[in-house]
């Protein structure tokens, strides 16, 4: 890993690559992280965030969050806001898994009540989540979902039959890789902000919560692939745009192709919300069966659902003036501060809950958005970020042994794939505590609570 | 073995390199998987003006069938032709439904990516491709 000589520390936790770092940069690039996180960033981050800074219509800065690492086109953790009148939209700024996101669900159960039935719970979740379809939620579920669970302007005619065929049998499934559903505990010593924790529903000692991570499955992957192919054909030939990396294929946002992708992407965003709603339903069913009580009697309300792979038209200040911008967030989470009109009434005073998924061994975080995140178009980190390749992790760890070791430490994990489990070992990820702290140092979000895993089903 | 995995290219994903003495051999190698039995066949016709993007499209077809029909496919017959700068691929894919007991699918492939994607002929005539899969 080589840190570019031109990288300048703006202030604690904020770093900048100047305009001159690469020919063609239209704005500087800003990267967030502690000294240690920056020293550990892979080369792809600097290369890719400076490529993003060259995209037509980009405003202010190209950003990379503290959990950033190498991605396709944009780095993971990459954020760019475009002028919707003159800028582009790029599938590489959103990711193949459109609206990959996190959902956090409360229970009124304490760890002591769950531990004796942990195996039963995890086994039931494991049996139930990947199969079948069916769902009934409560209106509050929608209110506590980003965009109230539906991006307006989705247009199914912009989606290929291939995308529909790929996605139709996958509704209600987690997927694989780093996707999971986890039972977690909020221990007293892990609460960073008592007031916000209470406002987010964390009110009892050793409270059990459920966090899960998944996206739009094959449907979204096909939408991304279809439009990547289309943009490659029209980008240069029709619009005279050239990019260094074909994964940054893009089209003017106002072009027919750009608008079609935006409408198709919204379909995938909405499918991912629906997918997470089906999974939430299954989780409620499993808890209800296991404890013989109604899920709402078990306090199973959503904290929030956040998307971390999207592009959205939002209003943010640019050079002191609030205007509409197209924000690409790829492995990055919206982080609205207190008072934001887009938030439901219950979170208007606290700021938006932000859910940061860590590795299955180390833990995750609940954060709250801050007003000072307007500097990044209201964006913060999304997870802990990989540092070790899957191949390397599989060489170092054995799935079955890892499962036994985790069980000794009080984490019961079930998986379809021992190899896949080994690839998700905690040491393959950055230090989640450092990532969460770095977002606070940079003013992007505030730590509310650290969530510790006790049960996990891995996709 | 006419392919190998690359550990250093894609931190969160899988990168591999495949090669073949002819273009057809390369396309077959890049898409092959030895543990798949042939119980069903699916025809495949594709065209693209760029040869490398034709390989991209072809690998994408296999991912599509994996999700849409839960079919794992490998190329049985494959031919490539070029006419007026347009490449055409005609293939017969064969395979079987996913069977978890025999197909150790560690992770699901989301997409073929264009990151460092390449298809090149070397001075000795060998065709070589680099592919990174998003998982």
Coordinates of C-alpha atoms in Angstrom, one line a residue:
Chain A
X1 CA 0.0 0.0 0.0
X2 CA 1.5 3.3 -1.1
X3 CA 0.0 6.6 0.2
X4 CA 0.3 9.2 -2.5
X5 CA 2.8 11.9 -1.7
X6 CA 0.2 14.6 -2.7
X7 CA -2.2 13.4 0.0
X8 CA -2.6 16.3 2.5
X9 CA -4.2 16.2 5.9
X10 CA -6.9 18.9 6.0
X11 CA -7.6 18.4 9.7
X12 CA -7.9 15.4 12.0
X13 CA -9.7 12.6 10.1
X14 CA -10.0 14.5 6.8
X15 CA -7.5 14.1 3.9
X16 CA -7.4 15.6 0.4
X17 CA -5.9 14.8 -3.0
X18 CA -5.6 18.1 -4.9
X19 CA -6.8 18.8 -8.4
X20 CA -3.4 18.3 -9.9
X21 CA -3.1 14.7 -8.6
X22 CA -4.4 13.4 -11.9
X23 CA -5.0 15.1 -15.2
X24 CA -8.7 15.6 -15.8
X25 CA -9.8 16.0 -12.2
X26 CA -12.6 18.5 -12.0
X27 CA -12.7 18.7 -8.2
X28 CA -10.3 17.6 -5.5
X29 CA -10.9 14.2 -3.7
X30 CA -11.5 13.9 0.0
X31 CA -10.9 10.8 2.0
X32 CA -11.9 10.3 5.6
X33 CA -10.1 8.2 8.2
X34 CA -7.7 8.1 11.2
X35 CA -4.0 8.1 10.4
X36 CA -4.1 4.3 10.8
X37 CA -7.0 3.8 8.5
X38 CA -5.5 6.0 5.8
X39 CA -2.2 4.1 6.1
X40 CA -4.1 0.9 5.6
X41 CA -6.1 2.1 2.6
X42 CA -5.5 0.0 -0.6
X43 CA -4.1 1.8 -3.7
X44 CA -7.4 1.4 -5.4
X45 CA -9.0 4.0 -3.2
X46 CA -6.7 6.8 -4.3
X47 CA -6.8 5.7 -7.9
X48 CA -10.5 5.3 -8.1
X49 CA -11.6 8.3 -6.1
X50 CA -9.5 10.5 -8.3
X51 CA -11.1 8.9 -11.4
X52 CA -14.5 9.8 -9.9
X53 CA -13.2 13.4 -9.6
X54 CA -13.0 13.4 -13.4
X55 CA -16.6 12.6 -14.1
X56 CA -18.6 15.4 -15.9
X57 CA -20.8 17.5 -13.6
X58 CA -19.2 16.5 -10.3
X59 CA -19.7 19.0 -7.5
X60 CA -17.4 20.0 -4.6
X61 CA -15.4 16.9 -4.0
X62 CA -15.2 13.2 -4.8
X63 CA -15.4 11.5 -1.4
X64 CA -14.3 8.2 0.1
X65 CA -15.6 7.1 3.5
X66 CA -13.3 5.6 6.3
X67 CA -14.4 2.0 5.4
X68 CA -13.4 2.6 1.8
X69 CA -11.6 0.0 -0.3
X70 CA -11.1 -0.9 -3.9
X71 CA -14.4 -1.4 -5.9
X72 CA -15.6 -1.3 -9.5
X73 CA -15.3 2.2 -11.1
X74 CA -16.0 4.0 -7.8
X75 CA -14.3 2.7 -4.7
X76 CA -16.5 1.1 -2.1
X77 CA -17.2 4.0 0.2
X78 CA -17.3 6.4 -2.8
X79 CA -19.6 9.3 -2.9
X80 CA -20.2 11.9 -5.7
X81 CA -22.9 14.5 -6.2
X82 CA -23.5 15.6 -9.8
X83 CA -25.2 18.6 -11.1
X84 CA -28.4 17.0 -12.6
X85 CA -28.4 19.5 -15.5
X86 CA -24.9 18.9 -16.7
X87 CA -23.6 15.8 -14.9
X88 CA -23.7 12.1 -15.6
X89 CA -25.2 9.1 -13.9
X90 CA -22.9 6.0 -13.6
X91 CA -23.9 2.5 -12.5
X92 CA -20.3 2.2 -11.2
X93 CA -21.2 4.8 -8.6
X94 CA -24.1 2.7 -7.3
X95 CA -22.8 -0.9 -7.5
X96 CA -24.1 -4.1 -9.0
X97 CA -26.2 -4.8 -5.9
X98 CA -28.5 -1.8 -6.2
X99 CA -29.9 -0.8 -2.8
X100 CA -27.9 -3.2 -0.8
X101 CA -28.8 -2.0 2.6
X102 CA -29.1 -2.7 6.4
X103 CA -32.2 -3.1 8.5
X104 CA -32.2 -3.1 12.3
X105 CA -35.1 -4.5 14.3
X106 CA -35.7 -4.2 18.1
X107 CA -37.0 -6.8 20.5
X108 CA -38.0 -6.3 24.1
X109 CA -36.0 -9.4 25.0
X110 CA -32.9 -9.4 27.1
X111 CA -29.8 -11.5 26.3
X112 CA -30.6 -13.8 29.3
X113 CA -34.0 -14.7 27.8
X114 CA -32.6 -15.4 24.3
X115 CA -29.4 -17.3 25.2
X116 CA -31.2 -20.5 26.3
X117 CA -33.0 -20.6 23.0
X118 CA -30.3 -19.2 20.8
X119 CA -29.6 -22.4 18.8
X120 CA -33.3 -22.9 18.2
X121 CA -33.7 -19.3 17.0
X122 CA -30.7 -19.4 14.7
X123 CA -31.7 -22.8 13.3
X124 CA -35.2 -21.6 12.6
X125 CA -34.0 -18.4 11.0
X126 CA -31.6 -20.4 8.9
X127 CA -34.4 -22.8 7.8
X128 CA -36.9 -20.0 7.1
X129 CA -35.2 -17.1 5.5
X130 CA -33.9 -18.5 2.2
X131 CA -37.2 -20.1 1.1
X132 CA -40.8 -19.3 0.4
X133 CA -42.7 -16.0 0.0
X134 CA -45.2 -14.2 2.1
X135 CA -45.4 -10.9 4.0
X136 CA -47.6 -8.6 6.2
X137 CA -46.0 -5.7 8.0
X138 CA -47.3 -2.6 9.8
X139 CA -47.4 0.9 8.4
X140 CA -44.7 2.0 10.8
X141 CA -42.2 -0.4 9.0
X142 CA -42.6 1.9 5.9
X143 CA -42.2 5.1 7.8
X144 CA -38.9 3.8 9.2
X145 CA -37.5 2.9 5.8
X146 CA -35.4 5.3 3.8
X147 CA -37.7 7.1 1.2
X148 CA -40.6 5.4 3.1
X149 CA -39.7 2.2 1.2
X150 CA -40.5 3.5 -2.2
X151 CA -38.4 5.7 -4.6
X152 CA -40.9 7.6 -6.7
X153 CA -40.4 7.4 -10.5
X154 CA -39.6 3.7 -10.9
X155 CA -40.6 2.6 -14.4
X156 CA -40.9 -1.1 -15.0
X157 CA -40.8 -0.6 -18.8
X158 CA -37.1 0.3 -18.4
X159 CA -36.3 -3.1 -16.9
X160 CA -35.3 -6.1 -19.1
X161 CA -37.2 -9.4 -18.9
X162 CA -33.9 -11.0 -18.0
X163 CA -33.7 -8.9 -14.8
X164 CA -37.3 -10.0 -13.9
X165 CA -36.5 -13.6 -14.7
X166 CA -33.4 -13.5 -12.5
X167 CA -35.1 -11.8 -9.6
X168 CA -38.5 -13.3 -9.5
X169 CA -37.7 -16.4 -7.5
X170 CA -35.3 -14.7 -5.2
X171 CA -37.6 -12.4 -3.3
X172 CA -37.2 -12.9 0.5
X173 CA -33.7 -14.4 0.2
X174 CA -30.5 -13.1 1.7
X175 CA -28.0 -13.9 -1.0
X176 CA -24.4 -14.8 -0.2
X177 CA -21.0 -13.2 0.3
X178 CA -21.1 -10.6 3.0
X179 CA -24.9 -10.8 3.4
X180 CA -26.3 -12.0 6.7
X181 CA -28.9 -11.9 9.4
X182 CA -27.6 -11.5 12.9
X183 CA -28.9 -11.6 16.5
X184 CA -27.1 -9.0 18.5
X185 CA -26.9 -7.6 22.0
X186 CA -26.6 -4.1 23.2
X187 CA -24.6 -4.2 26.4
X188 CA -24.5 -1.2 28.8
X189 CA -20.8 -0.6 28.3
X190 CA -21.3 -0.4 24.6
X191 CA -23.7 2.5 24.6
X192 CA -22.0 5.7 23.5
X193 CA -24.9 8.1 23.7
X194 CA -27.7 7.3 26.2
X195 CA -30.1 9.9 25.0
X196 CA -30.0 8.8 21.3
X197 CA -30.0 5.1 22.3
X198 CA -33.2 5.6 24.2
X199 CA -34.7 7.6 21.3
X200 CA -33.9 4.7 18.9
X201 CA -35.6 2.2 21.2
X202 CA -32.7 0.8 23.1
X203 CA -34.2 0.9 26.5
X204 CA -33.5 -2.3 28.4
X205 CA -30.3 -3.8 29.7
X206 CA -28.6 -6.3 27.4
X207 CA -31.4 -5.8 24.8
X208 CA -31.5 -8.1 21.9
X209 CA -31.8 -6.7 18.4
X210 CA -31.7 -8.2 14.9
X211 CA -29.7 -6.8 12.1
X212 CA -29.7 -7.9 8.5
X213 CA -27.8 -7.0 5.3
X214 CA -29.0 -7.8 1.7
X215 CA -30.0 -6.1 -1.5
X216 CA -31.9 -6.5 -4.8
X217 CA -30.4 -9.9 -5.6
X218 CA -30.2 -11.0 -9.3
X219 CA -32.8 -8.4 -10.3
X220 CA -30.6 -5.5 -9.4
X221 CA -27.4 -7.2 -10.7
X222 CA -29.0 -7.6 -14.1
X223 CA -30.3 -4.0 -14.2
X224 CA -26.7 -2.9 -13.5
X225 CA -25.2 -5.2 -16.1
X226 CA -27.8 -4.3 -18.8
X227 CA -27.1 -0.5 -18.4
X228 CA -23.4 -0.9 -18.2
X229 CA -23.6 -2.6 -21.6
X230 CA -25.8 0.1 -23.0
X231 CA -23.7 3.0 -21.6
X232 CA -20.6 1.5 -23.1
X233 CA -22.2 1.7 -26.5
X234 CA -23.5 5.3 -26.2
X235 CA -21.0 7.0 -23.9
X236 CA -18.3 7.8 -26.4
X237 CA -20.2 7.4 -29.7
X238 CA -23.2 9.5 -28.9
X239 CA -22.1 11.7 -26.0
X240 CA -18.4 12.1 -26.6
X241 CA -17.5 11.1 -23.0
X242 CA -14.4 9.1 -22.3
X243 CA -13.4 7.5 -19.0
X244 CA -10.2 5.8 -17.8
X245 CA -12.0 2.7 -16.5
X246 CA -14.9 1.0 -18.3
X247 CA -16.5 0.4 -15.0
X248 CA -17.1 4.1 -14.8
X249 CA -19.3 3.9 -18.0
X250 CA -21.9 6.7 -17.7
X251 CA -24.4 8.8 -19.6
X252 CA -25.6 12.3 -19.1
X253 CA -28.3 12.3 -16.4
X254 CA -30.7 14.2 -18.7
X255 CA -30.2 11.8 -21.7
X256 CA -32.8 9.2 -22.6
X257 CA -30.3 6.4 -21.5
X258 CA -29.5 8.2 -18.2
X259 CA -33.1 8.7 -17.4
X260 CA -33.9 5.1 -18.3
X261 CA -31.2 3.7 -16.0
X262 CA -32.4 6.0 -13.2
X263 CA -35.9 4.7 -13.6
X264 CA -34.7 1.0 -13.8
X265 CA -32.4 1.5 -10.8
X266 CA -35.4 2.8 -8.8
X267 CA -37.2 -0.5 -9.6
X268 CA -34.3 -2.4 -8.2
X269 CA -34.2 -0.1 -5.1
X270 CA -37.9 -0.8 -4.4
X271 CA -37.4 -4.5 -5.0
X272 CA -34.6 -4.5 -2.4
X273 CA -36.9 -2.7 0.2
X274 CA -39.6 -5.3 -0.5
X275 CA -37.0 -8.1 -0.1
X276 CA -36.0 -6.8 3.3
X277 CA -39.6 -6.4 4.3
X278 CA -40.2 -10.1 3.5
X279 CA -37.2 -11.1 5.5
X280 CA -38.3 -8.9 8.4
X281 CA -41.6 -10.8 8.3
X282 CA -39.8 -14.1 8.5
X283 CA -37.8 -12.9 11.5
X284 CA -40.9 -11.8 13.3
X285 CA -42.5 -15.2 12.6
X286 CA -39.5 -17.1 13.9
X287 CA -39.3 -15.1 17.1
X288 CA -43.0 -15.4 17.6
X289 CA -42.9 -19.2 17.1
X290 CA -39.9 -19.6 19.4
X291 CA -41.2 -17.6 22.3
X292 CA -44.9 -18.3 21.7
X293 CA -45.7 -14.6 21.7
X294 CA -47.0 -12.1 19.2
X295 CA -44.0 -10.3 17.5
X296 CA -45.3 -6.9 18.5
X297 CA -45.7 -8.2 22.1
X298 CA -42.0 -9.0 21.7
X299 CA -41.3 -5.4 20.8
X300 CA -40.2 -6.3 17.2
X301 CA -40.3 -2.8 15.7
X302 CA -37.9 -1.5 13.2
X303 CA -35.3 1.0 14.1
X304 CA -34.6 1.9 10.5
X305 CA -33.8 0.6 7.0
X306 CA -30.9 2.3 5.2
X307 CA -29.8 1.9 1.6
X308 CA -26.0 2.0 0.9
X309 CA -25.9 1.5 -2.9
X310 CA -28.0 4.2 -4.6
X311 CA -28.2 7.4 -6.6
X312 CA -30.8 9.9 -5.5
X313 CA -31.9 13.4 -6.3
X314 CA -31.6 15.3 -3.0
X315 CA -31.4 18.9 -1.9
X316 CA -28.1 19.9 -0.4
X317 CA -26.1 23.1 0.0
X318 CA -23.5 23.6 -2.7
X319 CA -21.2 26.7 -2.2
X320 CA -23.7 28.0 0.3
X321 CA -26.8 27.6 -1.8
X322 CA -29.3 24.7 -1.4
X323 CA -30.0 23.0 -4.7
X324 CA -30.9 19.7 -6.2
X325 CA -28.0 17.3 -6.8
X326 CA -27.7 13.7 -7.9
X327 CA -25.9 11.9 -5.1
X328 CA -24.2 8.6 -5.9
X329 CA -23.5 6.5 -2.8
X330 CA -21.7 3.3 -3.3
X331 CA -21.0 1.5 0.0
X332 CA -22.0 4.7 1.8
X333 CA -25.0 5.6 3.9
X334 CA -27.2 8.7 3.9
X335 CA -26.7 10.5 7.3
X336 CA -29.3 13.2 7.7
X337 CA -28.9 15.4 10.7
X338 CA -31.5 16.6 13.2
X339 CA -34.3 18.7 11.7
X340 CA -34.1 17.2 8.2
X341 CA -37.6 17.3 6.6
X342 CA -37.1 13.9 4.9
X343 CA -37.0 12.1 8.3
X344 CA -40.1 10.7 10.0
X345 CA -41.4 12.7 13.0
X346 CA -39.9 10.2 15.5
X347 CA -36.4 10.9 14.3
X348 CA -36.7 14.6 13.4
X349 CA -35.0 15.6 16.6
X350 CA -32.4 12.9 16.9
X351 CA -31.1 12.8 13.3
X352 CA -31.3 9.7 11.1
X353 CA -30.4 6.2 12.5
X354 CA -27.4 4.9 10.5
X355 CA -26.8 1.2 10.6
X356 CA -23.2 0.1 10.1
X357 CA -22.7 -3.6 9.6
X358 CA -19.4 -5.1 10.8
X359 CA -18.0 -8.6 10.4
X360 CA -19.8 -11.5 12.0
X361 CA -17.1 -11.9 14.6
X362 CA -16.5 -8.3 15.8
X363 CA -19.7 -6.4 15.9
X364 CA -21.7 -3.6 14.3
X365 CA -22.7 0.0 15.1
X366 CA -25.8 2.1 15.3
X367 CA -25.0 5.7 14.6
X368 CA -27.0 8.9 14.2
X369 CA -26.7 11.5 11.4
X370 CA -25.3 14.9 12.0
X371 CA -26.0 18.3 10.5
X372 CA -22.3 18.7 9.8
X373 CA -22.6 15.7 7.3
X374 CA -23.9 18.3 4.8
X375 CA -20.2 18.6 3.9
X376 CA -20.5 15.1 2.3
X377 CA -24.0 15.6 0.9
X378 CA -25.2 14.0 4.2
X379 CA -23.2 10.8 3.9
X380 CA -21.3 8.5 6.2
X381 CA -19.7 5.0 6.2
X382 CA -21.6 1.8 5.6
X383 CA -19.6 -1.1 7.2
X384 CA -16.2 -2.1 8.2
X385 CA -14.7 -2.6 4.7
X386 CA -12.6 -5.6 3.6
X387 CA -8.9 -5.6 3.9
X388 CA -8.1 -9.2 3.0
X389 CA -9.0 -11.0 -0.2
X390 CA -11.5 -13.8 0.0
X391 CA -8.9 -16.2 -1.4
X392 CA -6.4 -15.2 1.3
X393 CA -9.0 -15.5 4.1
X394 CA -9.8 -19.0 2.9
X395 CA -6.2 -19.9 3.0
X396 CA -5.9 -18.7 6.6
X397 CA -9.2 -19.9 8.1
X398 CA -11.2 -23.1 8.0
X399 CA -15.0 -22.6 8.1
X400 CA -15.7 -25.5 10.5
X401 CA -13.0 -24.5 12.9
X402 CA -14.0 -20.9 12.8
X403 CA -17.6 -21.9 13.6
X404 CA -16.4 -23.8 16.7
X405 CA -14.1 -21.0 17.8
X406 CA -16.9 -18.5 17.5
X407 CA -19.3 -20.7 19.4
X408 CA -16.8 -20.8 22.3
X409 CA -16.9 -17.0 22.3
X410 CA -20.7 -17.0 22.5
X411 CA -21.6 -16.6 18.8
X412 CA -23.6 -19.3 17.1
X413 CA -23.3 -19.2 13.4
X414 CA -25.0 -21.3 10.6
X415 CA -24.0 -21.3 7.0
X416 CA -24.6 -23.1 3.7
X417 CA -20.9 -22.8 2.9
X418 CA -17.9 -23.5 5.0
X419 CA -15.7 -21.8 2.5
X420 CA -18.0 -18.8 2.4
X421 CA -17.8 -18.6 6.2
X422 CA -14.0 -18.6 6.2
X423 CA -14.0 -15.8 3.7
X424 CA -16.0 -13.7 6.2
X425 CA -13.6 -14.1 9.1
X426 CA -13.4 -10.9 11.3
X427 CA -9.7 -10.4 10.5
X428 CA -10.5 -10.0 6.8
X429 CA -12.1 -6.6 7.7
X430 CA -11.0 -3.3 9.0
X431 CA -11.4 -2.4 12.7
X432 CA -15.1 -1.4 13.0
X433 CA -14.4 0.6 16.1
X434 CA -11.9 2.7 14.3
X435 CA -14.2 3.2 11.3
X436 CA -17.1 4.3 13.5
X437 CA -14.9 6.6 15.5
X438 CA -13.5 8.1 12.3
X439 CA -17.0 9.1 11.1
X440 CA -17.5 10.9 14.3
X441 CA -14.1 12.7 14.1
X442 CA -14.9 13.8 10.6
X443 CA -18.4 15.1 11.7
X444 CA -20.3 12.7 9.4
X445 CA -22.2 10.8 12.1
X446 CA -22.3 10.2 15.9
X447 CA -21.8 6.8 17.7
X448 CA -24.9 5.7 19.5
X449 CA -24.2 2.0 20.4
X450 CA -22.0 -0.9 19.5
X451 CA -23.9 -4.1 18.8
X452 CA -22.3 -7.4 19.6
X453 CA -23.2 -10.6 17.7
X454 CA -24.5 -13.7 19.5
X455 CA -26.2 -15.6 16.6
X456 CA -25.6 -15.3 12.8
X457 CA -27.0 -16.9 9.7
X458 CA -24.7 -16.3 6.8
X459 CA -25.9 -16.1 3.2
Chain B
X1 CA -5.1 -26.3 -16.1
X2 CA -5.9 -23.5 -18.6
X3 CA -7.0 -21.1 -15.9
X4 CA -5.8 -19.8 -12.6
X5 CA -7.2 -17.6 -9.8
X6 CA -5.6 -14.2 -9.0
X7 CA -5.6 -13.3 -5.3
X8 CA -4.1 -9.8 -5.6
X9 CA -6.5 -8.1 -7.9
X10 CA -9.9 -8.1 -6.2
X11 CA -10.0 -7.8 -2.4
X12 CA -13.7 -8.5 -2.0
X13 CA -14.2 -10.7 -5.1
X14 CA -12.7 -13.3 -7.4
X15 CA -10.3 -12.7 -10.3
X16 CA -9.2 -15.4 -12.8
X17 CA -7.2 -15.7 -15.9
X18 CA -8.0 -18.2 -18.6
X19 CA -6.2 -19.1 -21.8
X20 CA -6.6 -21.2 -25.0
X21 CA -4.8 -21.9 -28.2
X22 CA -7.8 -20.6 -30.2
X23 CA -10.5 -18.1 -29.4
X24 CA -13.1 -20.8 -29.2
X25 CA -11.0 -22.7 -26.7
X26 CA -10.5 -19.6 -24.6
X27 CA -14.3 -18.9 -24.5
X28 CA -14.9 -22.5 -23.5
X29 CA -12.2 -22.5 -20.8
X30 CA -13.3 -19.2 -19.3
X31 CA -16.9 -20.5 -19.0
X32 CA -16.2 -24.1 -18.0
X33 CA -16.8 -25.9 -14.7
X34 CA -15.8 -29.5 -14.4
X35 CA -18.3 -30.6 -11.7
X36 CA -21.4 -29.9 -13.9
X37 CA -23.2 -32.9 -15.4
X38 CA -24.9 -32.4 -18.8
X39 CA -28.6 -33.3 -18.4
X40 CA -30.1 -30.3 -20.2
X41 CA -29.0 -28.2 -23.1
X42 CA -29.7 -24.5 -23.8
X43 CA -28.8 -22.7 -27.1
X44 CA -27.0 -19.4 -26.9
X45 CA -26.6 -16.8 -29.7
X46 CA -24.9 -13.5 -29.1
X47 CA -23.3 -10.7 -31.1
X48 CA -21.2 -7.7 -30.3
X49 CA -18.9 -5.4 -32.3
X50 CA -16.2 -5.8 -29.6
X51 CA -14.7 -9.3 -29.2
X52 CA -13.9 -8.7 -25.5
X53 CA -17.4 -7.5 -24.8
X54 CA -18.7 -10.6 -26.5
X55 CA -16.9 -12.7 -23.9
X56 CA -18.4 -10.4 -21.2
X57 CA -21.9 -11.0 -22.6
X58 CA -21.3 -14.7 -22.8
X59 CA -20.2 -15.1 -19.2
X60 CA -23.2 -12.9 -18.2
X61 CA -25.5 -15.5 -19.9
X62 CA -24.2 -18.2 -17.6
X63 CA -25.0 -16.0 -14.5
X64 CA -28.4 -15.2 -15.9
X65 CA -29.3 -18.9 -16.3
X66 CA -28.0 -19.7 -12.7
X67 CA -30.5 -17.3 -11.2
X68 CA -33.4 -17.4 -13.7
X69 CA -33.5 -21.2 -14.1
X70 CA -31.3 -22.3 -11.3
X71 CA -29.2 -24.0 -14.0
X72 CA -25.5 -24.4 -13.9
X73 CA -24.3 -24.5 -17.5
X74 CA -21.0 -25.1 -19.3
X75 CA -20.3 -24.7 -23.0
X76 CA -20.5 -28.0 -25.0
X77 CA -20.2 -26.6 -28.6
X78 CA -19.1 -23.1 -29.4
X79 CA -18.3 -21.3 -32.6
X80 CA -17.2 -17.7 -33.3
X81 CA -17.5 -15.9 -36.6
X82 CA -16.8 -12.4 -37.7
X83 CA -18.5 -10.5 -40.4
X84 CA -18.1 -6.8 -41.3
X85 CA -16.6 -6.1 -37.8
X86 CA -19.5 -7.8 -36.0
X87 CA -18.7 -10.9 -33.9
X88 CA -21.2 -13.7 -33.5
X89 CA -21.2 -16.4 -31.0
X90 CA -23.3 -19.6 -31.3
X91 CA -23.1 -22.1 -28.5
X92 CA -24.8 -25.1 -27.1
X93 CA -24.7 -24.8 -23.3
X94 CA -25.3 -27.9 -21.3
X95 CA -25.7 -28.5 -17.6
X96 CA -28.0 -29.3 -14.7
X97 CA -30.1 -27.8 -12.0
X98 CA -28.2 -26.6 -8.9
X99 CA -27.7 -29.5 -6.4
X100 CA -26.3 -28.2 -3.2
X101 CA -25.0 -31.7 -2.3
X102 CA -22.7 -31.8 -5.4
X103 CA -22.1 -28.2 -6.2
X104 CA -20.2 -26.5 -3.4
X105 CA -21.2 -23.0 -4.2
X106 CA -19.2 -20.9 -1.7
X107 CA -20.6 -17.6 -2.9
X108 CA -23.0 -16.4 -5.5
X109 CA -21.7 -14.5 -8.5
X110 CA -23.5 -11.2 -8.9
X111 CA -22.0 -10.1 -12.2
X112 CA -19.0 -10.1 -14.5
X113 CA -17.2 -6.8 -14.2
X114 CA -15.1 -4.8 -16.6
X115 CA -12.5 -4.1 -14.0
X116 CA -9.2 -5.0 -15.7
X117 CA -11.2 -7.2 -18.1
X118 CA -9.1 -8.1 -21.1
X119 CA -9.0 -10.5 -24.0
X120 CA -5.7 -10.5 -25.9
X121 CA -3.7 -12.6 -28.3
X122 CA -0.1 -13.1 -27.3
X123 CA 2.9 -13.2 -29.7
X124 CA 2.9 -17.0 -29.7
X125 CA -0.8 -17.0 -30.7
X126 CA -2.3 -18.0 -27.4
X127 CA -5.5 -16.1 -26.4
X128 CA -5.6 -14.9 -22.8
X129 CA -8.5 -13.4 -20.8
X130 CA -8.6 -11.7 -17.4
X131 CA -12.0 -11.7 -15.7
X132 CA -13.1 -10.3 -12.3
X133 CA -16.4 -11.5 -10.9
X134 CA -18.4 -9.4 -8.4
X135 CA -19.6 -11.7 -5.6

